CSV table of C-alpha atoms in Angstrom, one decimal:
chain,number,residue,atom,x,y,z
A,1,MET,CA,-22.3,-2.2,-13.5
A,2,SER,CA,-23.2,-3.0,-9.9
A,3,ASP,CA,-25.7,-4.8,-7.9
A,4,PRO,CA,-28.0,-2.4,-6.8
A,5,HIS,CA,-30.0,-4.5,-3.6
A,6,THR,CA,-31.9,-4.4,-0.5
A,7,ILE,CA,-30.8,-4.6,2.9
A,8,HIS,CA,-33.2,-3.9,5.0
A,9,ALA,CA,-35.4,-1.5,2.5
A,10,VAL,CA,-33.1,0.1,2.4
A,11,PRO,CA,-31.7,0.6,-1.6
A,12,VAL,CA,-27.9,-0.6,-1.3
A,13,PHE,CA,-26.0,0.1,-4.4
A,14,ARG,CA,-22.8,-2.0,-4.3
A,15,TYR,CA,-19.9,-1.2,-5.8
A,16,PRO,CA,-18.1,-4.4,-8.4
A,17,ALA,CA,-14.9,-6.0,-6.7
A,18,ASP,CA,-13.4,-5.7,-10.0
A,19,GLY,CA,-12.3,-3.4,-12.2
A,20,ALA,CA,-10.3,0.2,-11.9
A,21,PRO,CA,-9.5,2.0,-8.3
A,22,LEU,CA,-11.9,4.9,-7.7
A,23,ALA,CA,-8.9,7.2,-8.0
A,24,THR,CA,-10.5,10.8,-8.8
A,25,GLU,CA,-13.4,13.5,-6.5
A,26,GLN,CA,-14.6,12.8,-10.7
A,27,ASP,CA,-15.3,9.4,-10.4
A,28,ALA,CA,-17.0,9.5,-6.5
A,29,LEU,CA,-19.3,12.1,-8.4
A,30,ASP,CA,-20.4,9.4,-10.6
A,31,LEU,CA,-20.8,6.8,-8.5
A,32,VAL,CA,-22.2,8.3,-6.6
A,33,GLY,CA,-24.7,9.6,-9.3
A,34,ASN,CA,-25.3,5.9,-10.9
A,35,ALA,CA,-26.5,5.1,-7.5
A,36,SER,CA,-28.4,7.8,-6.5
A,37,TYR,CA,-30.2,7.6,-9.9
A,38,GLN,CA,-30.7,3.6,-9.3
A,39,GLY,CA,-33.5,5.0,-6.7
A,40,ALA,CA,-29.9,3.7,-3.5
A,41,ARG,CA,-29.4,5.4,-1.0
A,42,TRP,CA,-26.0,3.4,0.3
A,43,VAL,CA,-23.3,3.0,-1.6
A,44,VAL,CA,-20.9,0.1,-0.8
A,45,ILE,CA,-17.5,0.0,-2.0
A,46,PRO,CA,-14.8,-2.9,-1.3
A,47,ALA,CA,-11.7,-1.7,0.2
A,48,GLY,CA,-10.0,-3.4,-2.0
A,49,ARG,CA,-11.9,-0.9,-5.4
A,50,LEU,CA,-10.5,2.6,-3.0
A,51,ALA,CA,-6.7,3.8,-5.2
A,52,PRO,CA,-3.9,3.3,-2.2
A,53,ALA,CA,-3.9,7.3,-2.1
A,54,PHE,CA,-7.7,6.7,0.1
A,55,TYR,CA,-5.7,5.7,2.6
A,56,GLU,CA,-3.5,7.7,2.8
A,57,LEU,CA,-5.2,11.4,4.9
A,58,ARG,CA,-2.0,13.7,3.4
A,59,THR,CA,-2.7,14.0,0.2
A,60,ARG,CA,-6.5,14.7,1.1
A,61,LEU,CA,-9.3,11.5,-1.4
A,62,ALA,CA,-10.4,10.1,1.6
A,63,GLY,CA,-11.7,13.9,2.6
A,64,ASP,CA,-12.9,14.4,-0.5
A,65,ILE,CA,-14.5,11.5,-2.1
A,66,VAL,CA,-16.3,11.5,1.5
A,67,GLN,CA,-17.3,14.9,1.0
A,68,LYS,CA,-19.3,13.6,-2.2
A,69,PHE,CA,-21.2,11.4,0.3
A,70,VAL,CA,-22.3,13.4,2.2
A,71,ASN,CA,-23.7,16.8,-0.2
A,72,TYR,CA,-25.8,13.9,-2.7
A,73,ARG,CA,-27.0,12.8,0.8
A,74,VAL,CA,-25.8,9.5,0.0
A,75,GLY,CA,-23.8,6.7,2.6
A,76,LEU,CA,-20.9,5.3,2.0
A,77,ALA,CA,-19.9,1.6,3.2
A,78,VAL,CA,-16.7,1.0,2.8
A,79,VAL,CA,-16.4,-3.1,2.7
A,80,GLY,CA,-13.3,-4.6,3.8
A,81,ASP,CA,-10.6,-5.7,6.1
A,82,ILE,CA,-8.2,-2.1,6.5
A,83,SER,CA,-6.2,-2.3,9.4
A,84,ALA,CA,-2.7,-2.3,7.7
A,85,HIS,CA,-3.5,1.2,7.0
A,86,THR,CA,-5.0,0.9,9.8
A,87,ALA,CA,-2.2,-0.4,11.6
A,88,ALA,CA,0.1,1.7,10.0
A,89,SER,CA,-1.8,5.3,11.0
A,90,SER,CA,-2.9,6.6,13.7
A,91,SER,CA,-5.1,9.6,11.4
A,92,LEU,CA,-6.5,6.9,9.0
A,93,ARG,CA,-7.5,5.4,12.2
A,94,ASP,CA,-9.2,8.2,13.9
A,95,PHE,CA,-10.9,8.9,10.9
A,96,VAL,CA,-12.0,5.3,10.5
A,97,ARG,CA,-13.1,5.9,14.3
A,98,GLU,CA,-15.1,9.9,14.0
A,99,CYS,CA,-17.5,7.6,10.4
A,100,ASN,CA,-17.5,4.6,12.4
A,101,ARG,CA,-19.7,6.9,16.0
A,102,GLY,CA,-22.2,8.5,12.1
A,103,ARG,CA,-24.5,7.5,10.0
A,104,GLN,CA,-22.9,8.4,6.5
A,105,THR,CA,-19.8,7.4,6.5
A,106,TRP,CA,-19.0,3.7,7.8
A,107,PHE,CA,-16.0,1.5,7.9
A,108,VAL,CA,-16.9,-2.5,8.2
A,109,THR,CA,-14.7,-5.7,7.8
A,110,ASP,CA,-18.0,-7.7,6.0
A,111,GLU,CA,-21.9,-7.4,5.1
A,112,ASP,CA,-22.3,-9.7,8.0
A,113,GLU,CA,-21.0,-6.2,10.1
A,114,LEU,CA,-23.3,-3.8,7.1
A,115,ARG,CA,-26.2,-5.9,7.3
A,116,GLU,CA,-26.5,-5.4,11.4
A,117,ARG,CA,-25.5,-1.6,11.5
A,118,LEU,CA,-28.2,-0.8,8.2
A,119,ALA,CA,-30.4,-2.6,10.5
A,120,GLY,CA,-30.9,-0.4,14.5
């Protein structure tokens, strides 16, 4: 289940904090489909719900998942502390920095930061 709501008049689909990790392209497609069906323009995923392979860029899981969101024009916000992952990988750190420069995929530390980004 999810928690659909709005932030600054933007329809947001919040992926629950508990449950199996988002671990495959099909998981991402299912999530995008569910969010789109509910009218969401953004999906908020707790950082802990992403499979560990997501944070290892060599697995290509991050790129595959992000691409699904891009293809269906649904924003993706990963919310939570991923500093242990970025400290261990300069490639991931660069990926996060580039994503945060755009308007499609963001990595934010908490929902307050997400609210600020959606406001402006």
